[in-house]
Amino acid sequence: MAYSPLTDRRRLILQASALAGAALMPAAWTPAVAQARLPEDPFRLGVASGEPEPDGVVLWTRLAPRPTEPGFGMGSAPVRVSWEIAEDEGLKRVVRRGRTLAVAEAGHSVHVEVQGLRPDRWYWYRFFAGGHSSQVARTRTAPLPGATPDRLKVAFASCQKWEDGFYAAHAGIAADAPDLVLFLGDYIYERKPSDKALRRHPEGEAADLAGYRLRHAWYKADPDLQAAHAAAPWLVTWDDHEVANDYGGDAAGAQSGPGFLARRAAAYQVYYENMPLRRRSRPVGPAMSLYRSLGWGDLAALDMLDTRQHRPAPTCLAEIDANDSKRIPASCAERDAPDRSLLGATQEAWLHRRLKASRARWNLMGQQYLMGPLGLDKGQVSNDGWDGYVQTRRRLMETWRDHRVSNPVVLGGDIHTFFAGDLALKHGDRPVATEFVGGSISSKGIENKNLGPLRFFNPHLKYAEGETRGYGLIEVGRDAARIAFRGVADATVRGSPVRDIAAFAIASGEAGVKPA
Ligand code: FE
Ligand code: CA
């Protein structure tokens, strides 16, 4: 639809989010040029929302008429973008509208922090630019802190390697109409295309601003991913492939120090440009503030963790394969070092403070991995997740137990395999929490023939399925939660149907995996 709400020809002076290098700081007041009509639809990457609070939400878009071309069909000039948000799907009852600038230094992305909305209700929004209108998308606000909502429905997903499959799982998320979508990492994969890819993007490994921007655009151009973004607000965190395989802190394989941090700065900037995040997450060089907490009345609190940026560099790699942090000897002494924190001291202290003060009935945690121990064959473990940071995990479980944190439920990704497991301090102890890993949207997982031995060595894992793609859906009520693993029939087929492949129930006060 061609629509221009901006007939006002006053010479507006708008604050540009003109950005200086990677610092992403507002730098100048830029006079907006008289808005040219754009010859092509600039909303080819869709729209998104995120970070819902009781009074507002973030609205996002990124202008790119040609998503798969370097330059994206955009020039270097700022482009005026306006937006509106309404209480009805037909956008008749608009409650807020505004305008901003999309600038080249921010990849022509737009992040609008809408305020003044009413709590605990749905809204509809759209953007306008250059005589074009975006699609209309749905979002919502959170309940007030003192509210007593009956339910919260959250989809949790991760690992959407574009080359490995279609995004039927995202179409499923949109159809399930959750209140929130958690994306728990590997939103893009940075590596060069594989010859065996089901669908193939042409360029090599993403390692700089241009490369990451192009990779995000290839992914975001997918209509099913856009549909999932348009269905509900998202809360996102990252894993390794948003930057580089298996990186930790300031090191990735042979790359470390300033060279790697320059790459990390580019990746973080582009991640921010492409996600519906608040300004407080805007990166400064290679640093970005991503861990945070969201409240849902007295029903639930949701902690989103960043387990990549603040951890120390991987250890014990040389003992088996210097290029593989997925296998180290379980006897590696550094795994047990008290000062090696997967979260870093500051984030870990924040998390423990928040959990100790929590009044929520359900304390959900969005993070990257299977949290429980995963013993591999030959006496080996992976040190890419919690198994490499044993004391961080122990301290968290002790806080859950000693402070009687109400109903901790851990949601994870990374391993491209559905897992449901009990989390206990020692094998055989009563579980202190329950965890669910929501498979992968499209990335290939562990073959089921290899899961039998894994479950034999790890009896706290009650369910495992590695050959089905999909996501998890948790519906939290006052007295119980239901968790469904949603599986795609065939992820090599666009639009393939989604169904429950397993379902579990947690009664309030009773940690541990039980069938629904
Ligand atoms: Fe992955
Ligand atoms: Ca990963």
XYZ file of C-alpha atoms and ligand atoms in Angstrom:
518
model
C 0.000 0.000 0.000
C 1.338 3.457 -0.876
C 0.545 5.871 1.946
C 2.299 9.014 3.076
C 1.309 10.409 6.461
C 4.014 13.058 6.216
C 2.487 15.902 4.244
C 3.963 18.463 6.622
C 6.602 20.312 4.628
C 8.104 22.300 7.455
C 11.826 22.021 7.477
C 12.072 19.634 10.351
C 15.184 19.402 12.375
C 15.367 15.881 13.637
C 17.944 14.320 15.803
C 19.824 11.832 13.708
C 21.147 8.753 15.303
C 24.287 9.654 13.433
C 26.864 7.267 14.644
C 30.555 7.694 15.085
C 32.390 4.546 14.053
C 31.412 1.599 16.174
C 30.687 3.768 19.196
C 27.012 4.139 18.289
C 26.615 7.427 20.110
C 24.272 10.192 18.906
C 26.687 12.610 17.281
C 24.854 15.391 15.529
C 21.649 17.244 14.771
C 21.070 16.561 11.103
C 18.535 18.439 9.027
C 16.285 15.906 7.336
C 16.260 16.239 3.600
C 12.852 16.632 2.017
C 11.753 13.015 1.897
C 12.151 11.478 -1.520
C 9.760 8.758 -2.524
C 11.588 5.456 -2.558
C 11.146 3.591 -5.853
C 11.077 0.166 -4.161
C 9.467 -1.238 -1.019
C 12.029 -0.626 1.763
C 10.317 -3.025 4.226
C 11.600 -6.263 2.707
C 13.139 -7.313 6.055
C 9.821 -7.038 7.869
C 9.205 -5.445 11.245
C 9.604 -6.614 14.829
C 8.911 -5.678 18.425
C 10.516 -6.613 21.695
C 11.320 -5.916 25.355
C 7.713 -5.479 26.561
C 7.210 -3.467 29.748
C 3.847 -2.576 31.357
C 3.864 0.837 29.634
C 5.700 0.253 26.384
C 7.583 -1.842 23.902
C 10.361 -1.477 21.299
C 9.342 -1.305 17.633
C 11.978 -2.205 15.051
C 12.544 -2.157 11.340
C 15.507 -1.934 8.973
C 15.150 -0.417 5.508
C 16.495 -2.643 2.729
C 14.711 -2.674 -0.643
C 17.244 -5.254 -1.912
C 18.089 -7.511 1.023
C 20.555 -9.751 -0.785
C 22.667 -7.039 -2.451
C 25.575 -5.239 -0.794
C 24.270 -1.732 -0.029
C 20.741 -3.155 0.186
C 19.430 -0.669 -2.379
C 19.888 2.193 0.116
C 22.024 5.276 -0.408
C 24.026 7.041 2.289
C 21.436 9.746 3.095
C 19.193 9.577 6.167
C 15.632 8.453 5.446
C 12.642 9.676 7.405
C 10.583 6.862 8.923
C 7.287 7.282 10.752
C 5.341 4.800 12.828
C 2.000 4.346 14.522
C 0.629 1.977 17.124
C -3.050 1.282 17.691
C -5.405 -0.612 19.971
C -7.062 -2.427 17.082
C -5.948 -4.549 14.177
C -7.454 -2.125 11.639
C -5.346 0.698 13.137
C -8.399 2.913 13.626
C -7.658 3.697 17.274
C -4.074 4.942 17.000
C -2.725 5.801 20.462
C 0.839 6.894 19.628
C 2.648 7.929 16.486
C 6.006 9.466 15.757
C 8.889 9.822 13.378
C 12.569 9.111 13.378
C 15.479 8.771 10.969
C 17.072 5.673 9.523
C 20.770 6.401 8.990
C 23.388 4.479 7.045
C 25.725 4.354 10.063
C 23.131 2.197 11.837
C 22.459 0.034 8.770
C 19.235 2.028 8.204
C 17.737 0.318 11.253
C 15.119 1.971 13.444
C 14.504 1.309 17.139
C 11.504 3.116 18.624
C 10.881 2.898 22.374
C 7.138 3.511 22.621
C 5.912 4.688 26.021
C 2.537 5.559 27.492
C 0.789 2.334 26.522
C -1.654 0.480 28.758
C -0.489 -2.660 30.603
C -1.317 -6.240 29.666
C -2.918 -5.732 26.272
C -2.291 -6.296 22.594
C -1.409 -3.536 20.112
C -0.900 -3.327 16.350
C 1.736 -1.186 14.632
C 3.273 -0.299 11.278
C 5.986 1.896 9.785
C 5.976 4.275 6.799
C 8.912 5.414 4.663
C 9.327 6.890 1.190
C 5.648 6.485 0.317
C 5.503 2.842 1.420
C 3.822 1.184 4.362
C 5.153 -1.856 6.196
C 2.957 -4.795 7.056
C 0.791 -4.439 10.186
C 2.249 -6.445 13.088
C 1.070 -7.405 16.547
C 2.724 -6.740 19.877
C 1.765 -6.430 23.501
C 2.650 -4.921 26.854
C 3.425 -6.807 30.074
C 1.109 -6.767 33.118
C 1.865 -4.319 35.951
C 4.177 -5.642 38.695
C 1.268 -5.938 41.173
C -1.086 -7.646 38.701
C -2.125 -11.290 39.084
C -2.321 -12.651 35.521
C -3.655 -16.173 35.043
C -1.316 -17.250 32.308
C 1.723 -16.561 30.153
C 2.505 -18.413 26.932
C 6.097 -18.290 25.725
C 7.690 -19.851 22.645
C 11.437 -20.532 22.963
C 13.634 -21.170 19.963
C 17.255 -21.160 18.823
C 19.667 -22.145 16.053
C 18.185 -21.189 12.694
C 20.914 -22.110 10.232
C 19.332 -20.751 7.070
C 21.183 -23.187 4.835
C 20.005 -26.293 6.727
C 16.253 -25.933 6.305
C 13.175 -23.816 5.815
C 11.553 -21.931 8.668
C 8.354 -23.961 9.011
C 9.011 -23.780 12.756
C 8.661 -19.989 12.619
C 5.339 -20.341 10.823
C 4.357 -22.631 13.714
C 5.391 -20.044 16.293
C 3.273 -17.410 14.533
C 0.270 -19.779 14.437
C 0.661 -20.650 18.140
C 0.159 -16.941 19.015
C 2.405 -16.790 22.097
C 2.600 -13.742 24.372
C 6.390 -13.710 23.968
C 9.037 -15.330 21.823
C 12.463 -16.035 23.340
C 15.286 -16.466 20.886
C 18.166 -18.127 22.704
C 21.047 -17.843 20.255
C 22.481 -18.662 16.839
C 20.127 -16.241 15.078
C 22.618 -16.260 12.202
C 25.546 -18.530 11.369
C 28.648 -16.624 10.363
C 30.415 -19.386 8.467
C 30.901 -19.650 4.727
C 28.262 -21.545 2.771
C 28.445 -25.311 2.614
C 28.276 -27.290 -0.617
C 25.631 -29.485 0.997
C 23.338 -26.578 1.827
C 19.611 -26.946 1.165
C 19.532 -23.237 0.272
C 22.678 -21.274 -0.256
C 23.719 -17.690 0.419
C 26.577 -16.745 -1.863
C 29.122 -14.894 0.230
C 31.966 -16.241 2.403
C 32.405 -16.048 6.170
C 30.877 -12.976 7.844
C 33.588 -11.186 9.825
C 33.041 -7.415 9.416
C 30.214 -4.853 9.353
C 29.347 -5.451 5.693
C 29.477 -9.230 6.048
C 27.335 -9.436 9.193
C 24.812 -6.949 7.763
C 24.442 -9.011 4.616
C 24.105 -12.274 6.552
C 21.391 -10.848 8.832
C 19.548 -9.511 5.772
C 19.596 -12.905 4.020
C 18.051 -14.461 7.108
C 15.562 -11.651 7.807
C 14.252 -11.744 4.239
C 12.607 -15.110 5.037
C 8.791 -14.659 5.173
C 8.255 -17.248 7.936
C 10.834 -15.583 10.193
C 9.108 -12.244 9.507
C 5.751 -13.804 10.438
C 7.082 -14.971 13.816
C 8.452 -11.476 14.499
C 5.101 -9.946 13.513
C 3.133 -12.240 15.859
C 4.481 -11.196 19.280
C 7.245 -9.256 21.042
C 10.589 -11.065 21.189
C 13.268 -11.228 23.860
C 16.576 -12.155 22.294
C 19.981 -13.229 23.465
C 22.898 -14.572 21.513
C 25.173 -17.580 21.418
C 28.437 -17.967 19.506
C 27.475 -17.881 15.815
C 26.257 -14.293 15.923
C 30.030 -13.597 16.122
C 32.276 -16.655 15.610
C 32.117 -20.385 16.319
C 32.639 -21.332 19.987
C 34.045 -17.936 20.983
C 34.363 -17.048 24.639
C 35.126 -13.538 25.921
C 37.911 -12.177 23.745
C 38.967 -15.400 22.009
C 37.716 -17.644 19.218
C 40.007 -20.506 18.270
C 43.274 -19.064 17.064
C 41.855 -15.513 16.965
C 42.185 -13.497 20.170
C 42.999 -10.073 21.582
C 42.426 -6.798 19.692
C 41.895 -8.485 16.319
C 39.083 -10.609 17.652
C 37.603 -7.737 19.671
C 37.357 -5.621 16.492
C 35.423 -8.464 14.893
C 33.253 -8.819 17.991
C 32.489 -5.062 17.907
C 31.287 -5.322 14.308
C 29.167 -8.388 15.080
C 27.623 -6.785 18.185
C 26.829 -3.559 16.314
C 25.065 -5.481 13.551
C 23.275 -7.694 16.077
C 21.919 -4.557 17.760
C 20.935 -3.090 14.396
C 18.890 -6.187 13.583
C 17.151 -6.871 16.892
C 14.261 -5.129 18.692
C 16.436 -4.099 21.659
C 16.325 -1.053 23.923
C 18.897 1.740 23.683
C 20.464 0.529 26.913
C 21.755 -2.447 24.888
C 23.414 -0.280 22.253
C 27.027 -1.483 21.994
C 30.055 0.645 22.772
C 32.934 -0.859 20.839
C 33.121 -4.584 21.687
C 30.900 -4.237 24.794
C 27.125 -4.680 24.785
C 24.719 -4.926 27.714
C 22.410 -7.866 27.011
C 21.505 -9.668 30.244
C 18.277 -8.426 31.757
C 15.074 -9.400 33.506
C 11.411 -9.055 32.555
C 8.426 -9.267 34.910
C 4.950 -10.607 34.164
C 2.890 -9.401 37.140
C 3.285 -11.716 40.123
C 3.075 -14.760 37.842
C 6.526 -14.933 36.288
C 9.934 -13.359 36.078
C 12.157 -14.076 33.131
C 15.931 -13.691 33.286
C 17.764 -13.535 29.970
C 21.453 -14.417 30.266
C 24.523 -13.622 28.171
C 26.887 -16.576 28.495
C 29.351 -15.530 25.763
C 30.643 -12.027 26.326
C 31.678 -12.162 29.968
C 33.179 -15.667 30.213
C 36.913 -16.308 30.209
C 38.529 -17.786 27.112
C 38.051 -21.550 26.579
C 40.462 -23.814 28.441
C 41.951 -27.338 28.218
C 41.505 -27.311 24.444
C 44.955 -28.562 23.524
C 44.492 -31.820 25.434
C 42.325 -33.360 22.694
C 41.852 -30.981 19.780
C 42.898 -27.327 19.962
C 40.131 -26.364 17.536
C 37.290 -28.148 19.315
C 35.865 -26.834 22.576
C 33.058 -29.394 22.352
C 35.369 -32.105 23.743
C 37.758 -31.786 26.640
C 38.721 -34.358 29.302
C 36.298 -34.327 32.235
C 39.440 -34.293 34.412
C 40.405 -30.771 33.188
C 41.083 -28.960 36.488
C 40.076 -25.491 35.258
C 36.485 -26.680 34.847
C 36.270 -26.579 38.629
C 38.041 -23.254 39.208
C 35.770 -21.079 41.390
C 36.759 -17.873 39.606
C 35.981 -19.178 36.103
C 32.419 -17.906 35.695
C 30.359 -18.614 32.595
C 28.494 -15.373 33.343
C 31.352 -13.205 34.608
C 31.350 -11.901 38.185
C 29.078 -8.882 37.578
C 26.318 -10.729 35.726
C 26.486 -13.644 38.150
C 26.084 -11.311 41.155
C 23.149 -9.583 39.419
C 21.459 -12.933 38.737
C 21.804 -14.154 42.324
C 20.537 -10.819 43.681
C 17.529 -10.963 41.390
C 16.669 -14.559 42.258
C 16.973 -13.955 46.008
C 14.617 -10.964 45.775
C 12.128 -12.592 43.399
C 8.454 -12.724 44.400
C 7.365 -14.353 41.136
C 5.607 -17.741 41.222
C 7.635 -18.950 38.225
C 11.256 -17.975 37.666
C 12.024 -18.670 34.030
C 15.564 -18.411 32.698
C 16.443 -17.938 29.034
C 20.020 -19.010 28.322
C 21.949 -20.821 25.636
C 22.586 -24.433 26.640
C 21.599 -27.649 28.237
C 22.455 -26.675 31.824
C 22.698 -30.118 33.425
C 25.805 -32.251 33.110
C 26.248 -34.050 29.794
C 28.895 -36.734 30.157
C 30.186 -37.887 26.774
C 31.962 -41.136 25.960
C 35.731 -41.574 26.647
C 35.435 -39.555 29.880
C 34.977 -36.318 27.989
C 32.700 -33.292 28.310
C 32.059 -30.144 26.312
C 33.483 -26.974 27.790
C 31.423 -24.735 25.529
C 28.550 -24.566 28.063
C 27.923 -25.106 31.796
C 30.020 -28.304 31.948
C 33.126 -26.148 31.443
C 32.098 -23.911 34.373
C 31.023 -26.329 37.083
C 31.139 -23.873 39.993
C 28.931 -21.311 38.226
C 26.274 -24.032 37.926
C 26.723 -25.205 41.526
C 26.357 -21.666 42.904
C 23.161 -21.134 40.894
C 21.608 -24.401 42.108
C 22.514 -23.545 45.695
C 20.806 -20.172 45.406
C 17.668 -21.834 44.019
C 17.689 -24.320 46.894
C 18.838 -22.181 49.826
C 16.605 -19.201 49.005
C 13.613 -21.328 48.075
C 13.332 -19.636 44.711
C 9.839 -20.406 43.449
C 9.636 -22.807 40.503
C 12.880 -22.257 38.578
C 12.523 -23.406 34.974
C 15.519 -23.211 32.627
C 14.970 -22.818 28.877
C 17.870 -23.466 26.515
C 19.117 -24.094 22.994
C 22.524 -24.585 21.314
C 22.611 -28.357 20.985
C 20.040 -28.652 18.138
C 18.296 -31.408 20.094
C 15.194 -31.468 22.299
C 16.023 -32.348 25.910
C 13.933 -32.365 29.099
C 15.878 -32.871 32.297
C 15.990 -32.618 36.079
C 18.527 -30.251 37.630
C 19.915 -31.471 40.954
C 23.036 -30.606 42.951
C 24.137 -34.230 43.040
C 23.025 -37.264 41.101
C 20.078 -38.811 42.951
C 19.230 -35.627 44.913
C 15.766 -34.137 44.640
C 15.680 -31.799 41.622
C 15.885 -28.095 42.468
C 14.817 -27.000 38.971
C 13.579 -28.329 35.639
C 15.072 -27.674 32.234
C 13.885 -27.811 28.654
C 15.994 -27.404 25.523
C 13.814 -26.479 22.575
C 15.577 -28.247 19.704
C 16.540 -26.032 16.768
C 14.546 -24.078 14.216
C 16.556 -25.555 11.312
C 20.142 -26.442 12.336
C 20.982 -30.142 12.134
C 21.085 -32.008 15.464
C 22.369 -35.184 17.116
C 21.348 -38.420 15.390
C 18.914 -40.360 17.548
C 21.077 -43.490 17.404
C 23.686 -41.559 19.400
C 21.181 -40.301 21.975
C 20.587 -43.728 23.546
C 24.134 -43.991 24.960
C 24.015 -40.318 26.024
C 20.850 -40.933 28.044
C 22.374 -44.068 29.578
C 25.298 -42.020 30.947
C 23.037 -39.079 31.909
C 19.890 -40.466 33.589
C 18.711 -36.994 34.718
C 17.790 -36.424 31.056
C 14.227 -37.699 30.722
C 13.649 -36.996 27.050
C 15.865 -36.507 23.998
C 15.084 -36.128 20.276
C 17.669 -34.918 17.781
C 16.261 -35.483 14.313
C 13.180 -33.260 14.505
C 13.429 -29.481 14.076
C 11.168 -27.133 16.021
C 10.857 -25.134 19.258
C 9.397 -25.245 22.739
C 6.168 -23.743 24.032
C 5.651 -23.183 27.753
C 2.280 -22.135 29.166
C 2.562 -20.991 32.742
C -0.553 -20.875 34.931
C -1.072 -20.089 38.625
C -0.627 -23.705 39.772
C 1.035 -25.557 36.916
C 3.016 -25.164 33.743
C 2.677 -27.172 30.535
C 5.632 -27.520 28.187
C 5.196 -28.790 24.638
C 7.986 -29.682 22.244
C 6.695 -28.573 18.842
C 8.169 -30.580 15.966
C 8.219 -29.817 12.230
C 7.258 -32.812 10.059
C 9.980 -32.043 7.479
C 12.133 -28.917 7.695
C 13.357 -29.393 4.122
C 9.821 -28.430 2.993
C 8.544 -24.857 3.265
C 5.294 -24.729 5.237
C 5.636 -28.270 6.628
C 3.141 -28.805 9.491
C 4.028 -28.511 13.188
C 2.690 -30.741 15.972
C 3.449 -31.713 19.595
C 6.106 -34.422 19.693
C 6.184 -34.497 23.515
C 4.494 -32.651 26.384
C 5.396 -32.230 30.041
C 3.800 -30.757 33.145
C 5.232 -29.109 36.234
C 3.029 -28.692 39.311
C 3.950 -25.564 41.285
C 6.369 -26.530 44.052
C 7.482 -29.805 42.456
C 10.599 -29.506 40.318
C 11.334 -32.278 37.870
C 10.226 -33.568 34.471
C 6.846 -35.314 34.373
C 4.760 -36.199 31.324
C 1.724 -33.952 30.741
Fe 23.433 -23.617 16.859
Ca 25.944 -22.472 19.585
